[in-house]
């Protein structure tokens, strides 16, 4: 349905997230830890929905994909081979007066935006977070919290190939935490130091890489649209040659139109054979592929090219929140805040609301609640007026509300289903309730 609001300011999203239990500042009772966030009861349901939708669509429903879960801590040589130890850095400038630090490419003037002071020369600042394994904190025990999940896939390429007997083209996906000591954070969960990624490394025969790059761009654009994101809020932006990561032949970002402008939602990169080649050279283990469909014996062994669709779970969740948020005028001059979530993304699918706490109504309402929760994530709410309870469910994006009233008990053994978006109500016999909910939610 058409949304009323064209764009929503960040402070409204942040305040709704805290008020309703989507996202909290981490360690808040100690004053918070900069740029780290905790997911509350509704936030974590939503995160699970995003992960589940990605996993089903891109791993389980495809014959050419498998999943893995690799460790966050990896051998330090991984980061030397991948290029992260040498080149995964941002240019940092520091103000000589207030000592605030900025990413050189994020400040437009030559003076400090906080106090007007002069900047130091830019120096490169490595973004990997260091840690030590074992009791001695020396260079021999130093390693890193991974800055991307991708490398856990590359180092397992041969393991997966041998154990699954997959043939090219095929891909490996994983979901997990990554860490970066970002210089500039902010915009809520848009750029944080700890975040979760959903990454795919899709291995292809060289020469077919550009075709697969485009296919994966189309796949992901469609996934966002299928999950309800407005297409006119999405765009594709190819990277300029100066912007490309050290490993990439070509990267396109899918961007979303946030209140502050277009921002990266995900990147889809053509990583060529950079990573497998680098790990092969550094480890001494052959990471090539034997292609029995190629006639020429000289060409049968090669290192596959890789297409990498890389997306942040937190970034996707923020986009779903921004895109769904609306404020609508309703009867009586009131305004309702509503999240028009796609049912697959919505943290709660159905609310069961008894008309009141009347002792005759409660047992029937609990019976309906038990029935509905057997199939859908459901919330039972019996406090305050029914109107206020509808508003509360609208604000957390619950697609359907089921109301149990005296007519249910005394007349028809039926309930009312109210639609979040149209606010229309229909009467349905309890015997048909689950099927009707299923039909309307389409999940
Ligand atoms: N393996 C490739 C890679 O990591 P990236 O563009 O640096 O590429 C991929 O990251 C995605 O991960 C981004 O498009 C974004 O969705 C998410 N992401 C990256 N850094 C992030 C951060 N600091 N906070 C939140 N999400 C982040």
Tab-separated table of C-alpha atoms and ligand atoms in Angstrom:
chain	number	residue	atom	x	y	z
A	1	UNK	CA	0.000	0.000	0.000
A	2	UNK	CA	1.102	3.606	-0.577
A	3	UNK	CA	3.084	5.077	2.294
A	4	UNK	CA	2.361	8.548	3.641
A	5	UNK	CA	5.916	9.456	4.611
A	6	UNK	CA	8.505	10.066	1.953
A	7	UNK	CA	11.405	9.834	4.323
A	8	UNK	CA	11.877	9.240	8.026
A	9	UNK	CA	14.436	10.836	10.304
A	10	UNK	CA	16.854	8.596	12.163
A	11	UNK	CA	15.821	9.838	15.635
A	12	UNK	CA	12.292	8.439	15.125
A	13	UNK	CA	13.677	5.006	14.260
A	14	UNK	CA	16.139	5.034	17.187
A	15	UNK	CA	13.449	6.040	19.646
A	16	UNK	CA	10.944	3.433	18.385
A	17	UNK	CA	13.647	0.743	18.537
A	18	UNK	CA	14.363	1.509	22.182
A	19	UNK	CA	10.747	2.079	23.212
A	20	UNK	CA	9.488	-1.184	21.731
A	21	UNK	CA	12.519	-3.418	22.267
A	22	UNK	CA	14.100	-3.741	18.838
A	23	UNK	CA	17.568	-2.310	19.542
A	24	UNK	CA	19.279	-0.931	22.677
A	25	UNK	CA	22.578	0.864	23.210
A	26	UNK	CA	25.073	-1.733	24.451
A	27	UNK	CA	26.116	-1.508	28.132
A	28	UNK	CA	23.685	1.383	28.532
A	29	UNK	CA	23.693	1.367	32.360
A	30	UNK	CA	27.438	2.168	32.195
A	31	UNK	CA	26.899	5.029	29.778
A	32	UNK	CA	27.042	2.836	26.671
A	33	UNK	CA	29.937	1.616	24.545
A	34	UNK	CA	30.438	3.714	21.432
A	35	UNK	CA	28.800	2.308	18.351
A	36	UNK	CA	27.806	-1.094	19.742
A	37	UNK	CA	24.213	-2.228	20.032
A	38	UNK	CA	22.153	-5.021	21.544
A	39	UNK	CA	19.066	-6.503	19.965
A	40	UNK	CA	15.972	-6.713	22.164
A	41	UNK	CA	13.110	-9.249	22.043
A	42	UNK	CA	11.624	-7.888	18.807
A	43	UNK	CA	14.970	-7.072	17.174
A	44	UNK	CA	16.255	-10.593	17.592
A	45	UNK	CA	13.080	-12.113	16.108
A	46	UNK	CA	13.542	-9.825	13.105
A	47	UNK	CA	17.213	-10.708	12.761
A	48	UNK	CA	16.333	-14.406	12.796
A	49	UNK	CA	13.717	-13.798	10.093
A	50	UNK	CA	16.283	-12.058	7.877
A	51	UNK	CA	18.867	-14.789	8.371
A	52	UNK	CA	16.267	-17.525	7.798
A	53	UNK	CA	14.945	-15.923	4.619
A	54	UNK	CA	18.506	-15.535	3.239
A	55	UNK	CA	19.498	-19.068	4.225
A	56	UNK	CA	16.408	-20.678	2.719
A	57	UNK	CA	16.507	-18.681	-0.514
A	58	UNK	CA	20.223	-18.749	-1.233
A	59	UNK	CA	21.394	-22.009	0.405
A	60	UNK	CA	18.603	-24.510	0.965
A	61	UNK	CA	16.485	-23.786	-2.109
A	62	UNK	CA	19.422	-23.975	-4.545
A	63	UNK	CA	21.265	-27.023	-5.853
A	64	UNK	CA	24.393	-24.971	-6.510
A	65	UNK	CA	24.899	-23.700	-2.949
A	66	UNK	CA	25.996	-25.120	0.414
A	67	UNK	CA	26.525	-23.484	3.787
A	68	UNK	CA	29.317	-23.529	6.359
A	69	UNK	CA	30.143	-21.895	9.675
A	70	UNK	CA	33.809	-21.145	10.147
A	71	UNK	CA	35.571	-19.875	13.281
A	72	UNK	CA	35.878	-16.147	13.965
A	73	UNK	CA	39.517	-16.624	15.007
A	74	UNK	CA	41.771	-17.737	12.162
A	75	UNK	CA	45.470	-18.350	11.587
A	76	UNK	CA	47.212	-14.938	11.345
A	77	UNK	CA	48.694	-15.948	7.981
A	78	UNK	CA	45.156	-15.891	6.541
A	79	UNK	CA	45.179	-12.109	6.876
A	80	UNK	CA	48.606	-11.783	5.331
A	81	UNK	CA	47.521	-13.829	2.294
A	82	UNK	CA	44.165	-12.067	1.954
A	83	UNK	CA	45.874	-8.668	1.903
A	84	UNK	CA	44.049	-7.438	5.007
A	85	UNK	CA	47.208	-7.221	7.138
A	86	UNK	CA	48.829	-4.966	4.530
A	87	UNK	CA	46.041	-2.994	2.934
A	88	UNK	CA	42.829	-3.145	4.977
A	89	UNK	CA	43.139	0.396	6.238
A	90	UNK	CA	41.526	3.803	6.108
A	91	UNK	CA	43.377	7.137	5.925
A	92	UNK	CA	43.230	8.765	9.383
A	93	UNK	CA	43.739	12.437	10.270
A	94	UNK	CA	43.867	13.829	13.809
A	95	UNK	CA	43.034	17.379	14.906
A	96	UNK	CA	46.119	18.944	16.529
A	97	UNK	CA	43.900	20.925	18.980
A	98	UNK	CA	41.073	18.645	20.166
A	99	UNK	CA	42.702	15.355	19.078
A	100	UNK	CA	39.488	14.109	17.501
A	101	UNK	CA	40.144	11.627	14.724
A	102	UNK	CA	38.450	11.430	11.346
A	103	UNK	CA	38.616	9.420	8.160
A	104	UNK	CA	40.491	11.714	5.760
A	105	UNK	CA	38.103	10.802	2.934
A	106	UNK	CA	35.068	11.694	5.110
A	107	UNK	CA	36.061	15.301	5.914
A	108	UNK	CA	35.523	17.834	3.176
A	109	UNK	CA	37.416	20.827	4.632
A	110	UNK	CA	41.039	21.141	5.766
A	111	UNK	CA	39.956	22.242	9.279
A	112	UNK	CA	38.536	20.090	12.105
A	113	UNK	CA	34.691	20.149	11.972
A	114	UNK	CA	34.554	20.037	15.818
A	115	UNK	CA	36.897	22.931	16.739
A	116	UNK	CA	38.370	24.363	13.530
A	117	UNK	CA	41.873	23.109	14.445
A	118	UNK	CA	44.549	21.995	11.990
A	119	UNK	CA	44.813	18.320	10.928
A	120	UNK	CA	47.912	16.107	11.033
A	121	UNK	CA	49.061	14.448	7.797
A	122	UNK	CA	46.895	11.445	6.871
A	123	UNK	CA	48.281	8.065	7.924
A	124	UNK	CA	46.944	4.607	7.255
A	125	UNK	CA	45.078	2.954	10.124
A	126	UNK	CA	44.497	-0.811	9.947
A	127	UNK	CA	40.877	-1.690	10.654
A	128	UNK	CA	41.407	-5.199	12.028
A	129	UNK	CA	40.819	-5.692	15.763
A	130	UNK	CA	43.784	-7.417	17.374
A	131	UNK	CA	43.567	-10.059	20.042
A	132	UNK	CA	45.954	-12.537	21.740
A	133	UNK	CA	45.585	-16.291	22.082
A	134	UNK	CA	46.971	-17.867	25.251
A	135	UNK	CA	48.536	-16.307	28.325
A	136	UNK	CA	51.405	-14.385	26.675
A	137	UNK	CA	50.593	-11.175	24.850
A	138	UNK	CA	53.392	-11.052	22.274
A	139	UNK	CA	53.528	-10.922	18.488
A	140	UNK	CA	53.665	-14.719	18.274
A	141	UNK	CA	50.284	-15.039	20.001
A	142	UNK	CA	48.650	-12.142	18.206
A	143	UNK	CA	45.772	-12.688	15.827
A	144	UNK	CA	42.655	-10.820	14.723
A	145	UNK	CA	38.904	-10.934	15.027
A	146	UNK	CA	37.904	-11.550	11.405
A	147	UNK	CA	36.967	-8.399	9.450
A	148	UNK	CA	34.899	-10.445	6.956
A	149	UNK	CA	33.429	-13.954	6.949
A	150	UNK	CA	34.665	-14.536	3.390
A	151	UNK	CA	38.131	-15.846	4.288
A	152	UNK	CA	36.629	-18.708	6.323
A	153	UNK	CA	35.039	-19.841	3.059
A	154	UNK	CA	38.179	-19.555	0.922
A	155	UNK	CA	40.341	-21.576	3.320
A	156	UNK	CA	37.673	-24.325	3.312
A	157	UNK	CA	37.292	-24.424	-0.482
A	158	UNK	CA	39.017	-27.811	-0.877
A	159	UNK	CA	37.309	-29.304	2.195
A	160	UNK	CA	33.871	-28.447	0.827
A	161	UNK	CA	34.723	-29.493	-2.716
A	162	UNK	CA	35.992	-32.896	-1.584
A	163	UNK	CA	33.266	-33.580	0.974
A	164	UNK	CA	30.293	-32.525	-1.201
A	165	UNK	CA	31.643	-33.471	-4.681
A	166	UNK	CA	30.122	-30.233	-6.016
A	167	UNK	CA	30.952	-29.203	-9.592
A	168	UNK	CA	31.426	-25.647	-10.822
A	169	UNK	CA	29.576	-23.308	-10.811
A	170	UNK	CA	28.756	-23.608	-7.115
A	171	UNK	CA	28.884	-21.438	-4.059
A	172	UNK	CA	29.451	-21.517	-0.315
A	173	UNK	CA	27.583	-19.198	2.024
A	174	UNK	CA	27.893	-18.350	5.680
A	175	UNK	CA	26.410	-16.051	8.281
A	176	UNK	CA	28.445	-14.760	11.186
A	177	UNK	CA	29.963	-11.907	13.125
A	178	UNK	CA	32.727	-9.686	11.757
A	179	UNK	CA	34.678	-6.936	13.484
A	180	UNK	CA	36.300	-3.745	12.232
A	181	UNK	CA	37.907	-0.963	14.202
A	182	UNK	CA	36.043	1.627	12.115
A	183	UNK	CA	37.310	5.195	12.500
A	184	UNK	CA	33.973	6.755	11.655
A	185	UNK	CA	30.909	5.043	13.038
A	186	UNK	CA	27.447	6.506	13.553
A	187	UNK	CA	24.052	6.557	11.900
A	188	UNK	CA	22.862	4.059	14.524
A	189	UNK	CA	23.593	0.486	13.372
A	190	UNK	CA	24.637	1.514	9.851
A	191	UNK	CA	28.367	1.316	10.612
A	192	UNK	CA	29.432	-0.402	13.820
A	193	UNK	CA	32.571	-2.148	15.033
A	194	UNK	CA	30.879	-5.497	15.595
A	195	UNK	CA	28.343	-6.594	13.001
A	196	UNK	CA	26.957	-9.683	11.325
A	197	UNK	CA	27.510	-10.617	7.701
A	198	UNK	CA	25.775	-12.971	5.272
A	199	UNK	CA	28.298	-13.728	2.554
A	200	UNK	CA	28.401	-15.953	-0.499
A	201	UNK	CA	31.504	-16.956	-2.442
A	202	UNK	CA	30.266	-18.298	-5.766
A	203	UNK	CA	32.978	-20.146	-7.710
A	204	UNK	CA	32.813	-20.050	-11.503
A	205	UNK	CA	34.881	-20.881	-14.565
A	206	UNK	CA	36.972	-17.818	-15.614
A	207	UNK	CA	35.295	-16.160	-18.565
A	208	UNK	CA	31.805	-16.777	-17.155
A	209	UNK	CA	32.417	-14.432	-14.206
A	210	UNK	CA	30.772	-11.321	-15.652
A	211	UNK	CA	27.585	-13.193	-16.507
A	212	UNK	CA	27.414	-14.567	-12.932
A	213	UNK	CA	28.170	-11.143	-11.455
A	214	UNK	CA	25.065	-9.748	-13.157
A	215	UNK	CA	22.968	-12.790	-12.140
A	216	UNK	CA	23.806	-12.288	-8.470
A	217	UNK	CA	23.054	-8.567	-8.647
A	218	UNK	CA	19.609	-9.417	-10.065
A	219	UNK	CA	19.030	-12.162	-7.454
A	220	UNK	CA	19.624	-9.805	-4.549
A	221	UNK	CA	17.681	-6.865	-5.992
A	222	UNK	CA	14.736	-9.256	-6.346
A	223	UNK	CA	15.138	-10.615	-2.808
A	224	UNK	CA	14.862	-7.131	-1.292
A	225	UNK	CA	11.822	-6.341	-3.432
A	226	UNK	CA	10.210	-9.692	-2.545
A	227	UNK	CA	10.679	-8.784	1.119
A	228	UNK	CA	8.754	-5.574	0.577
A	229	UNK	CA	11.462	-2.933	0.033
A	230	UNK	CA	10.196	-0.248	-2.344
A	231	UNK	CA	12.075	-0.583	-5.661
A	232	UNK	CA	12.368	3.197	-6.074
A	233	UNK	CA	14.375	3.271	-2.817
A	234	UNK	CA	16.994	0.893	-4.227
A	235	UNK	CA	19.664	1.591	-6.794
A	236	UNK	CA	22.788	-0.048	-8.153
A	237	UNK	CA	26.069	1.863	-8.022
A	238	UNK	CA	29.157	0.442	-9.751
A	239	UNK	CA	32.442	1.333	-7.984
A	240	UNK	CA	34.896	3.618	-9.759
A	241	UNK	CA	38.365	2.123	-10.366
A	242	UNK	CA	39.862	4.223	-7.470
A	243	UNK	CA	37.265	2.847	-5.052
A	244	UNK	CA	37.733	-0.861	-5.840
A	245	UNK	CA	39.013	-3.109	-3.032
A	246	UNK	CA	42.448	-4.646	-3.528
A	247	UNK	CA	40.883	-7.968	-4.549
A	248	UNK	CA	38.178	-6.750	-6.926
A	249	UNK	CA	37.896	-6.574	-10.704
A	250	UNK	CA	34.466	-4.945	-10.405
A	251	UNK	CA	32.061	-4.221	-7.544
A	252	UNK	CA	28.514	-2.914	-7.590
A	253	UNK	CA	26.769	-1.751	-4.445
A	254	UNK	CA	23.045	-2.048	-3.930
A	255	UNK	CA	22.236	1.231	-2.188
A	256	UNK	CA	19.194	2.352	-0.223
A	257	UNK	CA	17.813	5.873	-0.035
A	258	UNK	CA	18.113	6.674	3.706
A	259	UNK	CA	17.031	9.969	5.285
A	260	UNK	CA	20.638	11.196	4.983
A	261	UNK	CA	20.996	10.119	1.342
A	262	UNK	CA	21.988	7.005	-0.582
A	263	UNK	CA	23.932	4.500	1.523
A	264	UNK	CA	25.458	1.087	0.825
A	265	UNK	CA	23.192	-1.819	1.654
A	266	UNK	CA	25.422	-4.539	0.204
A	267	UNK	CA	28.275	-5.104	-2.231
A	268	UNK	CA	28.507	-7.649	-5.037
A	269	UNK	CA	32.141	-8.073	-6.072
A	270	UNK	CA	33.996	-9.977	-8.751
A	271	UNK	CA	36.964	-11.141	-6.642
A	272	UNK	CA	38.523	-13.050	-9.580
A	273	UNK	CA	40.984	-15.760	-8.465
A	274	UNK	CA	42.712	-13.332	-6.074
A	275	UNK	CA	41.948	-15.105	-2.791
A	276	UNK	CA	42.316	-18.762	-3.766
A	277	UNK	CA	45.562	-17.940	-5.571
A	278	UNK	CA	46.917	-15.985	-2.597
A	279	UNK	CA	46.021	-18.765	-0.111
A	280	UNK	CA	47.485	-21.373	-2.426
A	281	UNK	CA	50.781	-19.462	-2.657
A	282	UNK	CA	50.945	-18.687	1.072
A	283	UNK	CA	49.934	-22.108	2.379
A	284	UNK	CA	51.624	-24.228	-0.277
A	285	UNK	CA	48.350	-26.176	-0.684
A	286	UNK	CA	46.928	-26.444	-4.212
A	287	UNK	CA	43.506	-24.814	-4.372
A	288	UNK	CA	42.687	-25.426	-8.005
A	289	UNK	CA	39.804	-27.200	-9.663
A	290	UNK	CA	39.813	-30.101	-12.126
A	291	UNK	CA	37.266	-29.367	-14.854
A	292	UNK	CA	36.426	-32.624	-16.652
A	293	UNK	CA	34.131	-30.796	-19.062
A	294	UNK	CA	37.097	-29.058	-20.702
A	295	UNK	CA	38.674	-31.010	-23.590
A	296	UNK	CA	42.113	-29.375	-23.698
A	297	UNK	CA	44.301	-31.164	-21.077
A	298	UNK	CA	46.364	-27.963	-20.619
A	299	UNK	CA	43.252	-26.038	-19.530
A	300	UNK	CA	41.645	-28.669	-17.285
A	301	UNK	CA	43.221	-27.407	-14.057
A	302	UNK	CA	42.510	-23.831	-13.078
A	303	UNK	CA	41.790	-21.608	-10.102
A	304	UNK	CA	38.097	-20.611	-10.186
A	305	UNK	CA	36.932	-17.019	-10.253
A	306	UNK	CA	34.651	-15.867	-7.448
A	307	UNK	CA	31.544	-13.692	-7.334
A	308	UNK	CA	30.827	-12.424	-3.837
A	309	UNK	CA	27.443	-11.024	-2.739
A	310	UNK	CA	28.189	-9.606	0.753
A	311	UNK	CA	25.472	-8.201	2.993
A	312	UNK	CA	25.259	-7.065	6.615
A	313	UNK	CA	22.338	-8.458	8.657
A	314	UNK	CA	22.256	-5.274	10.753
A	315	UNK	CA	22.324	-3.102	7.626
A	316	UNK	CA	19.449	-5.088	6.089
A	317	UNK	CA	17.437	-4.811	9.322
A	318	UNK	CA	17.941	-1.038	9.350
A	319	UNK	CA	16.704	-0.819	5.762
A	320	UNK	CA	13.599	-2.891	6.557
A	321	UNK	CA	12.853	-0.550	9.483
A	322	UNK	CA	13.346	2.633	7.455
A	323	UNK	CA	11.357	1.339	4.536
A	324	UNK	CA	8.425	0.124	6.645
A	325	UNK	CA	8.044	3.156	8.930
A	326	UNK	CA	5.010	5.355	8.376
A	327	UNK	CA	2.825	7.860	10.210
A	328	UNK	CA	-0.779	7.881	9.049
A	329	UNK	CA	-3.745	10.097	9.798
A	330	UNK	CA	-6.672	7.993	10.929
A	331	UNK	CA	-10.289	8.606	11.902
A	332	UNK	CA	-10.803	11.150	14.669
A	333	UNK	CA	-7.776	13.219	13.617
A	334	UNK	CA	-5.373	10.764	15.298
A	335	UNK	CA	-2.049	9.672	13.862
A	336	UNK	CA	-0.852	6.100	14.001
A	337	UNK	CA	2.769	4.981	13.703
A	338	UNK	CA	2.867	1.815	11.655
A	339	UNK	CA	5.603	-0.477	10.388
A	340	UNK	CA	4.433	-1.969	7.093
A	341	UNK	CA	6.751	-4.974	7.380
A	342	UNK	CA	6.499	-7.842	4.935
A	343	UNK	CA	5.079	-10.761	7.000
A	344	UNK	CA	8.337	-12.724	6.552
A	345	UNK	CA	10.316	-9.923	8.208
A	346	UNK	CA	7.773	-8.928	10.897
A	347	UNK	CA	8.939	-10.029	14.368
A	348	UNK	CA	5.411	-10.977	15.477
A	349	UNK	CA	3.068	-12.413	12.863
A	350	UNK	CA	-0.233	-12.442	14.779
A	351	UNK	CA	-1.568	-10.760	17.921
A	352	UNK	CA	-4.364	-12.370	19.923
A	353	UNK	CA	-6.433	-9.763	21.740
A	354	UNK	CA	-9.384	-10.593	24.001
A	355	UNK	CA	-11.884	-7.751	23.981
A	356	UNK	CA	-11.398	-7.400	27.740
A	357	UNK	CA	-10.092	-9.308	30.766
A	358	UNK	CA	-13.597	-10.557	31.523
A	359	UNK	CA	-13.337	-13.957	33.216
A	360	UNK	CA	-15.659	-15.607	30.701
A	361	UNK	CA	-13.537	-14.389	27.779
A	362	UNK	CA	-10.075	-15.267	29.039
A	363	UNK	CA	-10.225	-19.110	28.719
A	364	UNK	CA	-11.488	-18.856	25.130
A	365	UNK	CA	-8.872	-16.222	24.269
A	366	UNK	CA	-6.082	-18.407	25.741
A	367	UNK	CA	-7.413	-21.355	23.726
A	368	UNK	CA	-7.263	-19.285	20.512
A	369	UNK	CA	-3.774	-18.046	21.480
A	370	UNK	CA	-2.523	-21.631	21.947
A	371	UNK	CA	-3.974	-22.583	18.579
A	372	UNK	CA	-2.408	-19.659	16.693
A	373	UNK	CA	1.021	-19.851	18.369
A	374	UNK	CA	1.276	-23.508	17.342
A	375	UNK	CA	1.857	-22.223	13.784
A	376	UNK	CA	2.914	-18.526	13.992
A	377	UNK	CA	4.998	-16.307	16.267
A	378	UNK	CA	2.182	-14.787	18.276
A	379	UNK	CA	1.743	-12.218	21.032
A	380	UNK	CA	-1.096	-12.184	23.575
A	381	UNK	CA	-2.074	-8.756	24.828
A	382	UNK	CA	-4.974	-7.996	27.146
A	383	UNK	CA	-3.985	-4.689	28.741
A	384	UNK	CA	-5.730	-1.350	28.045
A	385	UNK	CA	-8.373	-0.602	25.423
A	386	UNK	CA	-8.604	-2.595	22.196
A	387	UNK	CA	-7.845	0.596	20.199
A	388	UNK	CA	-4.581	1.144	22.072
A	389	UNK	CA	-3.651	-2.491	21.619
A	390	UNK	CA	-4.166	-2.211	17.835
A	391	UNK	CA	-1.911	0.894	17.855
A	392	UNK	CA	0.765	-0.993	19.780
A	393	UNK	CA	0.711	-3.876	17.287
A	394	UNK	CA	0.767	-1.430	14.332
A	395	UNK	CA	3.861	0.197	15.794
A	396	UNK	CA	5.771	-3.097	15.883
A	397	UNK	CA	4.508	-4.154	12.455
A	398	UNK	CA	2.311	-7.143	13.389
A	399	UNK	CA	0.429	-7.941	10.154
A	400	UNK	CA	-2.710	-9.472	11.691
A	401	UNK	CA	-4.640	-9.173	14.971
A	402	UNK	CA	-7.244	-11.696	16.121
A	403	UNK	CA	-9.918	-10.429	18.488
A	404	UNK	CA	-11.973	-12.690	20.738
A	405	UNK	CA	-15.269	-11.173	21.956
A	406	UNK	CA	-18.604	-12.146	23.511
A	407	UNK	CA	-20.030	-13.015	20.109
A	408	UNK	CA	-17.320	-15.705	19.945
A	409	UNK	CA	-18.628	-17.246	23.156
A	410	UNK	CA	-22.340	-16.726	22.834
A	411	UNK	CA	-23.080	-16.840	19.119
A	412	UNK	CA	-20.689	-18.015	16.437
A	413	UNK	CA	-17.440	-19.544	17.794
A	414	UNK	CA	-15.753	-17.155	15.351
A	415	UNK	CA	-13.157	-14.389	15.769
A	416	UNK	CA	-12.311	-11.118	14.038
A	417	UNK	CA	-9.116	-10.775	12.001
A	418	UNK	CA	-7.914	-7.187	11.593
A	419	UNK	CA	-5.459	-6.287	8.840
A	420	UNK	CA	-2.625	-3.917	9.892
A	421	UNK	CA	-2.389	-2.064	6.572
A	422	UNK	CA	-6.023	-1.637	5.540
A	423	UNK	CA	-7.415	-1.831	9.109
A	424	UNK	CA	-10.263	-3.899	7.613
A	425	UNK	CA	-11.840	-6.621	9.731
A	426	UNK	CA	-13.322	-9.962	8.745
A	427	UNK	CA	-15.144	-12.580	10.803
A	428	UNK	CA	-13.769	-16.127	10.605
A	429	UNK	CA	-14.884	-19.369	12.326
A	430	UNK	CA	-12.174	-20.613	14.713
A	431	UNK	CA	-12.161	-23.882	12.759
A	432	UNK	CA	-10.892	-21.957	9.698
A	433	UNK	CA	-8.618	-19.548	11.563
A	434	UNK	CA	-5.202	-21.139	10.917
A	435	UNK	CA	-5.840	-21.599	7.199
A	436	UNK	CA	-7.142	-18.041	6.824
A	437	UNK	CA	-4.135	-16.598	8.664
A	438	UNK	CA	-1.803	-18.694	6.513
A	439	UNK	CA	-3.499	-17.518	3.325
A	440	UNK	CA	-3.230	-13.876	4.332
A	441	UNK	CA	0.332	-13.995	5.634
A	442	UNK	CA	1.617	-16.043	2.674
A	443	UNK	CA	4.670	-17.263	4.612
B	1	LIG	N1	33.738	-9.740	2.056
B	1	LIG	C1	33.488	-8.480	1.458
B	1	LIG	C2	33.098	-7.449	2.407
B	1	LIG	O1	33.161	-7.637	3.608
B	1	LIG	P1	32.199	-5.008	2.573
B	1	LIG	O2	31.579	-4.128	1.506
B	1	LIG	O3	33.312	-4.434	3.364
B	1	LIG	O4	32.636	-6.321	1.811
B	1	LIG	C3	29.929	-6.159	3.058
B	1	LIG	O5	31.067	-5.496	3.551
B	1	LIG	C4	28.672	-5.684	3.766
B	1	LIG	O6	28.806	-5.866	5.184
B	1	LIG	C5	28.371	-4.185	3.602
B	1	LIG	O7	27.741	-3.920	2.368
B	1	LIG	C6	27.466	-3.938	4.788
B	1	LIG	O8	26.161	-4.431	4.519
B	1	LIG	C7	28.120	-4.817	5.867
B	1	LIG	N2	29.091	-4.030	6.660
B	1	LIG	C8	30.383	-3.775	6.361
B	1	LIG	N3	30.961	-3.018	7.330
B	1	LIG	C9	30.002	-2.800	8.259
B	1	LIG	C10	29.984	-2.095	9.508
B	1	LIG	N4	31.066	-1.502	9.987
B	1	LIG	N5	28.814	-2.064	10.199
B	1	LIG	C11	27.695	-2.689	9.716
B	1	LIG	N6	27.672	-3.375	8.565
B	1	LIG	C12	28.806	-3.438	7.836
